[in-house]
Tab-separated table of C-alpha atoms and ligand atoms in Angstrom:
chain	number	residue	atom	x	y	z
A	93	UNK	CA	27.199	16.722	-92.554
A	94	UNK	CA	27.336	13.718	-90.217
A	95	UNK	CA	30.107	13.055	-87.698
A	96	UNK	CA	30.638	9.547	-86.385
A	97	UNK	CA	32.902	9.217	-83.349
A	98	UNK	CA	33.939	5.587	-82.893
A	99	UNK	CA	35.820	3.722	-80.123
A	100	UNK	CA	34.915	6.129	-77.319
A	101	UNK	CA	34.525	5.204	-73.639
A	102	UNK	CA	31.242	6.997	-73.050
A	103	UNK	CA	30.162	8.515	-69.739
A	104	UNK	CA	26.614	9.631	-70.417
A	105	UNK	CA	27.188	10.556	-67.442
A	106	UNK	CA	26.756	6.891	-66.407
A	107	UNK	CA	29.463	4.637	-67.916
A	108	UNK	CA	28.280	2.934	-71.114
A	109	UNK	CA	31.580	1.308	-72.163
A	110	UNK	CA	33.010	1.483	-75.679
A	111	UNK	CA	30.486	3.136	-77.975
A	112	UNK	CA	30.064	5.008	-81.245
A	113	UNK	CA	28.308	8.373	-81.250
A	114	UNK	CA	26.659	9.788	-84.359
A	115	UNK	CA	26.209	13.569	-84.579
A	116	UNK	CA	23.829	15.162	-87.055
A	117	UNK	CA	22.496	18.713	-87.298
A	118	UNK	CA	23.977	19.819	-83.967
A	119	UNK	CA	22.458	16.923	-82.053
A	120	UNK	CA	23.395	13.423	-81.055
A	121	UNK	CA	21.467	11.167	-83.429
A	122	UNK	CA	22.524	7.790	-82.058
A	123	UNK	CA	24.706	6.102	-79.431
A	124	UNK	CA	25.454	2.433	-80.066
A	125	UNK	CA	28.180	-0.199	-79.775
A	126	UNK	CA	28.496	-0.302	-83.553
A	127	UNK	CA	27.130	2.157	-86.061
A	128	UNK	CA	27.801	1.211	-89.679
A	129	UNK	CA	27.426	4.112	-92.057
A	130	UNK	CA	29.073	5.339	-95.234
A	131	UNK	CA	28.706	8.341	-97.488
A	132	UNK	CA	30.426	11.408	-98.823
A	133	UNK	CA	28.986	13.661	-96.103
A	134	UNK	CA	30.133	11.371	-93.259
A	135	UNK	CA	33.236	12.248	-91.249
A	136	UNK	CA	34.518	9.382	-89.098
A	137	UNK	CA	36.697	10.148	-86.086
A	138	UNK	CA	38.376	7.283	-84.247
A	139	UNK	CA	38.474	8.312	-80.558
A	140	UNK	CA	41.030	5.526	-79.917
A	141	UNK	CA	39.564	4.701	-76.527
A	142	UNK	CA	39.383	8.284	-75.305
A	143	UNK	CA	36.723	9.196	-72.780
A	144	UNK	CA	33.637	10.910	-74.165
A	145	UNK	CA	31.558	13.021	-71.769
A	146	UNK	CA	28.814	15.626	-72.054
A	147	UNK	CA	30.097	19.230	-72.095
A	148	UNK	CA	30.068	20.861	-68.664
A	149	UNK	CA	27.018	22.882	-67.599
A	150	UNK	CA	28.481	25.550	-65.299
A	151	UNK	CA	25.655	26.900	-63.141
A	152	UNK	CA	27.586	29.943	-61.889
A	153	UNK	CA	29.990	32.032	-63.944
A	154	UNK	CA	30.681	35.752	-64.241
A	155	UNK	CA	31.420	36.126	-67.979
A	156	UNK	CA	31.448	39.926	-67.818
A	157	UNK	CA	33.728	39.828	-64.760
A	158	UNK	CA	33.098	40.223	-61.056
A	159	UNK	CA	34.905	41.369	-57.971
A	160	UNK	CA	35.542	45.023	-57.277
A	161	UNK	CA	35.094	44.356	-53.595
A	162	UNK	CA	38.395	45.859	-52.584
A	163	UNK	CA	37.799	48.957	-54.705
A	164	UNK	CA	37.817	49.614	-58.431
A	165	UNK	CA	41.325	48.221	-58.813
A	166	UNK	CA	40.099	44.739	-57.952
A	167	UNK	CA	37.592	44.253	-60.755
A	168	UNK	CA	38.035	41.015	-62.697
A	169	UNK	CA	37.875	40.865	-66.492
A	170	UNK	CA	35.610	39.191	-69.025
A	171	UNK	CA	35.902	35.466	-69.776
A	172	UNK	CA	36.433	34.555	-73.425
A	173	UNK	CA	34.799	31.741	-75.368
A	174	UNK	CA	38.274	30.188	-75.719
A	175	UNK	CA	38.674	30.041	-71.910
A	176	UNK	CA	35.358	28.230	-71.551
A	177	UNK	CA	36.169	25.879	-74.434
A	178	UNK	CA	39.591	24.958	-73.021
A	179	UNK	CA	37.880	24.095	-69.717
A	180	UNK	CA	35.200	21.936	-71.368
A	181	UNK	CA	32.409	24.340	-70.381
A	182	UNK	CA	29.948	24.302	-73.292
A	183	UNK	CA	27.043	25.776	-71.300
A	184	UNK	CA	27.988	28.506	-68.801
A	185	UNK	CA	25.251	30.384	-66.952
A	186	UNK	CA	26.281	34.012	-66.436
A	187	UNK	CA	25.483	36.142	-63.395
A	188	UNK	CA	26.268	39.536	-61.992
A	189	UNK	CA	27.571	39.385	-58.430
A	190	UNK	CA	28.368	41.850	-55.695
A	191	UNK	CA	28.684	44.724	-58.148
A	192	UNK	CA	25.477	45.560	-59.985
A	193	UNK	CA	26.351	49.266	-59.942
A	194	UNK	CA	29.285	49.499	-62.347
A	195	UNK	CA	28.258	46.281	-64.126
A	196	UNK	CA	24.798	45.821	-65.569
A	197	UNK	CA	22.521	43.100	-66.848
A	198	UNK	CA	22.736	44.749	-70.276
A	199	UNK	CA	26.512	44.196	-70.304
A	200	UNK	CA	26.026	40.610	-69.089
A	201	UNK	CA	23.464	40.027	-71.848
A	202	UNK	CA	25.991	41.310	-74.397
A	203	UNK	CA	28.655	38.924	-73.084
A	204	UNK	CA	26.254	35.973	-73.155
A	205	UNK	CA	25.171	36.720	-76.724
A	206	UNK	CA	28.817	37.235	-77.702
A	207	UNK	CA	29.673	33.775	-76.336
A	208	UNK	CA	26.808	32.314	-78.346
A	209	UNK	CA	28.156	33.948	-81.517
A	210	UNK	CA	31.443	32.195	-80.793
A	211	UNK	CA	29.840	28.783	-80.383
A	212	UNK	CA	29.400	28.543	-76.578
A	213	UNK	CA	25.750	28.006	-75.658
A	214	UNK	CA	25.550	30.460	-72.721
A	215	UNK	CA	22.557	31.497	-70.602
A	216	UNK	CA	22.151	34.106	-67.840
A	217	UNK	CA	20.353	35.006	-64.634
A	218	UNK	CA	18.575	38.281	-64.126
A	219	UNK	CA	19.082	40.046	-60.771
A	220	UNK	CA	22.300	40.151	-58.731
A	221	UNK	CA	23.350	39.985	-55.055
A	222	UNK	CA	20.901	42.743	-54.217
A	223	UNK	CA	17.209	42.603	-53.395
A	224	UNK	CA	15.123	44.231	-54.857
A	225	UNK	CA	16.819	42.665	-57.866
A	226	UNK	CA	17.989	44.724	-60.840
A	227	UNK	CA	16.225	43.657	-64.034
A	228	UNK	CA	16.422	44.217	-67.801
A	229	UNK	CA	12.766	45.091	-68.397
A	230	UNK	CA	11.759	46.445	-64.981
A	231	UNK	CA	10.256	43.166	-63.815
A	232	UNK	CA	11.668	39.691	-63.089
A	233	UNK	CA	8.754	37.780	-64.632
A	234	UNK	CA	9.014	39.943	-67.778
A	235	UNK	CA	12.778	39.308	-68.019
A	236	UNK	CA	12.230	35.543	-67.968
A	237	UNK	CA	9.299	35.680	-70.351
A	238	UNK	CA	10.697	38.123	-72.902
A	239	UNK	CA	14.475	37.636	-72.861
A	240	UNK	CA	15.418	34.245	-74.281
A	241	UNK	CA	18.770	33.548	-72.507
A	242	UNK	CA	17.413	34.540	-69.044
A	243	UNK	CA	16.558	31.287	-67.206
A	244	UNK	CA	16.284	32.404	-63.573
A	245	UNK	CA	17.424	34.889	-60.942
A	246	UNK	CA	20.869	34.975	-59.354
A	247	UNK	CA	23.101	35.048	-57.598
A	248	UNK	CA	21.012	36.498	-54.768
A	249	UNK	CA	23.109	36.799	-51.612
A	250	UNK	CA	22.122	35.604	-48.132
A	251	UNK	CA	24.085	35.008	-44.918
A	252	UNK	CA	26.712	37.491	-46.072
A	253	UNK	CA	27.755	40.957	-44.916
A	254	UNK	CA	27.699	42.028	-48.601
A	255	UNK	CA	24.078	40.915	-49.099
A	256	UNK	CA	21.003	43.142	-48.869
A	257	UNK	CA	19.906	41.030	-45.867
A	258	UNK	CA	16.723	39.941	-47.706
A	259	UNK	CA	13.768	38.828	-45.621
A	260	UNK	CA	11.964	35.527	-46.155
A	261	UNK	CA	9.050	37.416	-47.683
A	262	UNK	CA	11.319	39.249	-50.139
A	263	UNK	CA	12.863	35.938	-51.229
A	264	UNK	CA	9.442	34.301	-51.497
A	265	UNK	CA	8.266	37.098	-53.782
A	266	UNK	CA	11.438	36.900	-55.875
A	267	UNK	CA	10.998	33.155	-56.355
A	268	UNK	CA	7.302	33.558	-57.156
A	269	UNK	CA	8.018	36.215	-59.812
A	270	UNK	CA	10.771	34.076	-61.335
A	271	UNK	CA	8.535	31.032	-61.289
A	272	UNK	CA	5.729	32.904	-63.046
A	273	UNK	CA	8.114	34.083	-65.785
A	274	UNK	CA	9.426	30.533	-66.042
A	275	UNK	CA	5.962	29.043	-66.354
A	276	UNK	CA	5.093	31.476	-69.133
A	277	UNK	CA	8.302	30.801	-71.069
A	278	UNK	CA	8.974	27.105	-70.437
A	279	UNK	CA	11.898	27.654	-68.024
A	280	UNK	CA	12.402	26.555	-64.435
A	281	UNK	CA	12.775	30.090	-63.060
A	282	UNK	CA	15.216	28.873	-60.418
A	283	UNK	CA	16.687	31.371	-57.936
A	284	UNK	CA	20.413	30.727	-57.527
A	285	UNK	CA	21.379	31.807	-54.009
A	286	UNK	CA	24.887	32.851	-52.965
A	287	UNK	CA	25.333	31.630	-49.383
A	288	UNK	CA	27.992	33.553	-47.491
A	289	UNK	CA	29.782	32.519	-44.330
A	290	UNK	CA	27.229	34.098	-41.968
A	291	UNK	CA	25.876	31.906	-39.147
A	292	UNK	CA	22.283	31.961	-40.458
A	293	UNK	CA	23.358	29.691	-43.363
A	294	UNK	CA	20.176	28.442	-45.167
A	295	UNK	CA	17.799	29.636	-42.448
A	296	UNK	CA	16.085	32.363	-44.462
A	297	UNK	CA	15.491	29.956	-47.392
A	298	UNK	CA	13.774	27.484	-45.073
A	299	UNK	CA	11.689	30.318	-43.674
A	300	UNK	CA	10.778	31.464	-47.200
A	301	UNK	CA	9.624	27.962	-48.163
A	302	UNK	CA	7.652	27.356	-44.966
A	303	UNK	CA	3.958	28.200	-45.346
A	304	UNK	CA	4.436	28.968	-49.049
A	305	UNK	CA	3.219	27.162	-52.163
A	306	UNK	CA	6.703	27.193	-53.654
A	307	UNK	CA	8.517	23.900	-54.327
A	308	UNK	CA	11.829	23.338	-52.517
A	309	UNK	CA	13.688	23.473	-55.854
A	310	UNK	CA	12.722	27.158	-56.248
A	311	UNK	CA	16.003	27.981	-54.452
A	312	UNK	CA	19.362	26.611	-55.563
A	313	UNK	CA	22.024	27.463	-52.955
A	314	UNK	CA	25.648	27.722	-54.091
A	315	UNK	CA	29.015	27.844	-52.237
A	316	UNK	CA	27.716	25.105	-49.890
A	317	UNK	CA	31.278	23.883	-49.296
A	318	UNK	CA	32.214	26.872	-47.123
A	319	UNK	CA	32.023	24.777	-43.967
A	320	UNK	CA	31.027	21.360	-42.723
A	321	UNK	CA	27.978	22.805	-40.946
A	322	UNK	CA	26.713	24.407	-44.171
A	323	UNK	CA	27.427	21.224	-46.137
A	324	UNK	CA	25.315	19.176	-43.716
A	325	UNK	CA	22.479	21.682	-43.836
A	326	UNK	CA	22.665	21.649	-47.650
A	327	UNK	CA	22.475	17.822	-47.677
A	328	UNK	CA	19.171	18.045	-45.806
A	329	UNK	CA	17.968	20.823	-48.151
A	330	UNK	CA	18.743	18.528	-51.126
A	331	UNK	CA	17.031	15.565	-49.443
A	332	UNK	CA	13.958	17.804	-49.149
A	333	UNK	CA	13.882	18.296	-52.938
A	334	UNK	CA	16.222	21.154	-53.883
A	335	UNK	CA	19.456	21.129	-55.861
A	336	UNK	CA	22.602	22.328	-54.078
A	337	UNK	CA	25.846	23.568	-55.629
A	338	UNK	CA	29.500	23.133	-54.657
A	339	UNK	CA	32.043	25.757	-55.762
A	340	UNK	CA	35.135	24.270	-57.416
A	341	UNK	CA	37.383	27.331	-57.335
A	342	UNK	CA	39.237	27.878	-54.093
A	343	UNK	CA	42.784	28.461	-52.855
A	344	UNK	CA	44.980	26.569	-50.349
A	345	UNK	CA	44.586	29.517	-47.974
A	346	UNK	CA	40.768	29.402	-48.173
A	347	UNK	CA	40.890	25.643	-47.591
A	348	UNK	CA	43.056	26.244	-44.530
A	349	UNK	CA	40.391	28.715	-43.364
A	350	UNK	CA	37.587	26.146	-43.667
A	351	UNK	CA	36.600	25.801	-47.369
A	352	UNK	CA	36.139	22.144	-48.330
A	353	UNK	CA	37.646	21.205	-51.729
A	354	UNK	CA	35.008	20.166	-54.279
A	355	UNK	CA	35.827	16.453	-54.512
A	356	UNK	CA	35.832	16.029	-50.734
A	357	UNK	CA	32.706	18.184	-50.424
A	358	UNK	CA	30.837	16.041	-52.958
A	359	UNK	CA	31.603	12.873	-51.013
A	360	UNK	CA	30.654	14.483	-47.712
A	361	UNK	CA	27.338	15.916	-48.924
A	362	UNK	CA	26.378	12.540	-50.425
A	363	UNK	CA	27.396	10.760	-47.205
A	364	UNK	CA	25.226	13.243	-45.287
A	365	UNK	CA	22.168	12.145	-47.265
A	366	UNK	CA	21.951	14.362	-50.355
A	367	UNK	CA	20.536	12.405	-53.332
A	368	UNK	CA	23.267	11.843	-55.971
A	369	UNK	CA	21.213	13.565	-58.678
A	370	UNK	CA	20.680	16.743	-56.602
A	371	UNK	CA	24.281	17.918	-56.203
A	372	UNK	CA	26.115	20.084	-58.745
A	373	UNK	CA	29.580	21.638	-59.061
A	374	UNK	CA	30.114	25.097	-60.594
A	375	UNK	CA	33.266	27.165	-61.148
A	376	UNK	CA	32.260	30.701	-60.042
A	377	UNK	CA	34.577	31.685	-62.923
A	378	UNK	CA	35.317	35.403	-63.024
A	379	UNK	CA	34.549	35.735	-59.326
A	380	UNK	CA	37.351	37.169	-57.230
A	381	UNK	CA	39.671	35.020	-55.124
A	382	UNK	CA	42.261	36.312	-52.671
A	383	UNK	CA	45.777	36.171	-54.117
A	384	UNK	CA	48.509	35.138	-51.683
A	385	UNK	CA	52.251	35.271	-52.248
A	386	UNK	CA	54.503	33.717	-49.616
A	387	UNK	CA	51.582	33.777	-47.209
A	388	UNK	CA	50.938	37.512	-47.756
A	389	UNK	CA	47.643	38.774	-49.190
A	390	UNK	CA	48.565	40.549	-52.443
A	391	UNK	CA	45.099	41.448	-53.722
A	392	UNK	CA	42.545	39.531	-55.723
A	393	UNK	CA	42.690	37.192	-58.686
A	394	UNK	CA	39.896	35.730	-60.830
A	395	UNK	CA	38.435	32.233	-60.488
A	396	UNK	CA	38.735	30.169	-63.668
A	397	UNK	CA	36.412	27.763	-65.494
A	398	UNK	CA	39.440	25.400	-65.476
A	399	UNK	CA	38.541	24.562	-61.863
A	400	UNK	CA	35.805	22.227	-63.144
A	401	UNK	CA	38.214	20.306	-65.348
A	402	UNK	CA	40.636	20.101	-62.434
A	403	UNK	CA	37.979	18.451	-60.228
A	404	UNK	CA	37.375	15.852	-62.919
A	405	UNK	CA	41.108	15.272	-63.354
A	406	UNK	CA	41.556	14.856	-59.587
A	407	UNK	CA	38.790	12.242	-59.609
A	408	UNK	CA	40.504	10.414	-62.510
A	409	UNK	CA	43.669	10.112	-60.461
A	410	UNK	CA	42.621	10.024	-56.812
A	411	UNK	CA	39.003	8.882	-56.652
A	412	UNK	CA	37.949	6.804	-59.671
A	413	UNK	CA	35.055	5.395	-57.617
A	414	UNK	CA	33.643	8.935	-57.518
A	415	UNK	CA	33.922	9.549	-61.279
A	416	UNK	CA	30.306	8.907	-62.170
A	417	UNK	CA	29.052	11.195	-59.389
A	418	UNK	CA	31.553	13.904	-60.356
A	419	UNK	CA	30.601	13.771	-64.041
A	420	UNK	CA	26.887	13.916	-63.144
A	421	UNK	CA	27.538	16.916	-60.870
A	422	UNK	CA	29.256	18.703	-63.779
A	423	UNK	CA	26.723	17.823	-66.472
A	424	UNK	CA	23.327	16.144	-66.069
A	425	UNK	CA	22.561	17.463	-62.577
A	426	UNK	CA	22.994	21.204	-63.288
A	427	UNK	CA	21.105	20.745	-66.575
A	428	UNK	CA	18.218	19.225	-64.595
A	429	UNK	CA	18.408	21.880	-61.866
A	430	UNK	CA	18.038	24.618	-64.482
A	431	UNK	CA	15.652	22.800	-66.822
A	432	UNK	CA	18.095	22.818	-69.735
A	433	UNK	CA	16.655	19.988	-71.804
A	434	UNK	CA	19.184	18.559	-74.229
A	435	UNK	CA	22.175	19.630	-72.126
A	436	UNK	CA	24.411	17.489	-69.911
A	437	UNK	CA	23.775	14.083	-71.497
A	438	UNK	CA	25.205	11.836	-74.160
A	439	UNK	CA	22.027	10.319	-75.598
A	440	UNK	CA	20.039	10.310	-78.811
A	441	UNK	CA	18.233	13.645	-79.131
A	442	UNK	CA	20.588	15.559	-76.807
A	443	UNK	CA	22.570	18.540	-78.049
A	444	UNK	CA	25.958	17.497	-79.442
A	445	UNK	CA	27.979	19.072	-76.602
A	446	UNK	CA	30.826	16.583	-76.279
A	447	UNK	CA	34.217	16.379	-74.576
A	448	UNK	CA	37.020	13.914	-75.379
A	449	UNK	CA	39.717	13.255	-72.780
A	450	UNK	CA	42.923	11.268	-73.012
A	451	UNK	CA	42.611	8.535	-70.329
A	452	UNK	CA	46.396	8.349	-69.878
A	453	UNK	CA	46.961	12.030	-69.105
A	454	UNK	CA	43.311	13.041	-68.357
A	455	UNK	CA	43.977	15.955	-70.710
A	456	UNK	CA	40.977	17.511	-72.470
A	457	UNK	CA	41.767	17.098	-76.160
A	458	UNK	CA	38.535	17.857	-78.023
A	459	UNK	CA	35.404	19.918	-77.400
A	460	UNK	CA	32.284	19.991	-79.554
A	461	UNK	CA	29.409	22.395	-78.834
A	462	UNK	CA	26.159	22.108	-80.761
A	463	UNK	CA	27.846	19.857	-83.316
A	464	UNK	CA	30.668	22.305	-83.993
A	465	UNK	CA	34.264	21.604	-82.913
A	466	UNK	CA	35.712	24.306	-80.660
A	467	UNK	CA	38.840	22.337	-79.735
A	468	UNK	CA	40.484	19.571	-81.831
A	469	UNK	CA	43.630	17.788	-80.701
A	470	UNK	CA	44.059	20.429	-77.918
A	471	UNK	CA	44.095	23.226	-80.539
A	472	UNK	CA	41.373	25.860	-80.716
A	473	UNK	CA	39.378	25.785	-83.955
A	474	UNK	CA	38.691	28.918	-86.002
B	737	ZN	ZN1	28.750	33.968	-54.921
């Protein structure tokens, strides 16, 4: 079965103008201004000028839930394949978080494989906030080598009162183990690092890299938009060769307390010298967010994968000059950071992970993952 999508404004993530995209066997076979084909097994879809983007690669999600920080009553729930599909996330990377006691990597693995069964091409990190890191097989390098969806370690917490206060040597060893497993299994073995609001910011990562043989990209700090000082430090970290990640989900109250909204943060980190291909945006979906009502803290709520789509929609309306950078930060850049070949691009040979958006309303209307439609005309497919 071949699918030919015609009359689409393609962002690959760079803008290519009006193109046709041919999908065959779960992959993009061709992207061209005109593709003339006929045949009984060809389905032609006229995109009618809609925008066609790669599916989002979400470098930090909690598909088996997160939270629990205010006690057992504050645990957040699992994220369904439908929630990811409706947000345009075709490739979420799952992580444990603060709680690796009542949640386990085995449960996370089950959620990731469940998402795959439902057509979302999910991956996962081994480890959690804590160091020494919990593992599936007893060893980080073995997890990466033997467990197919495990692509790195994360989210390991630093500069946070909830972290295990890891030393530079502990982080160096963690990255070395992950790198070894990655080398053996053809993965990057990246260590995704949760950076809290502590004053040490990225200090321990710099210390871990100094006098080591590890490349700068061994560590991939997230939540860099907590403050302007952290954002500036992250820009330098990216200029030195790492990838850095902005968190899209926030609340007006957190912004008032110093969080920088994703679109603003992206512009600021680029202005501060981060290379455009080294900055990513993730949702932290399933992570807990404080819930306020009339200015009163009422407990916790869960971050949503929709936050990524919202950043894109804000750029459509308020910052069209930033669109290309935003789309890259949601697609090609995280795919490169995590070594996910075939993800995050609209190009011949890439996986057919495709989003269609209505340019008038910026509504996400269609989602294809691996050549299979998950959303058609804003309706979920069976
Ligand atoms: Zn985090």
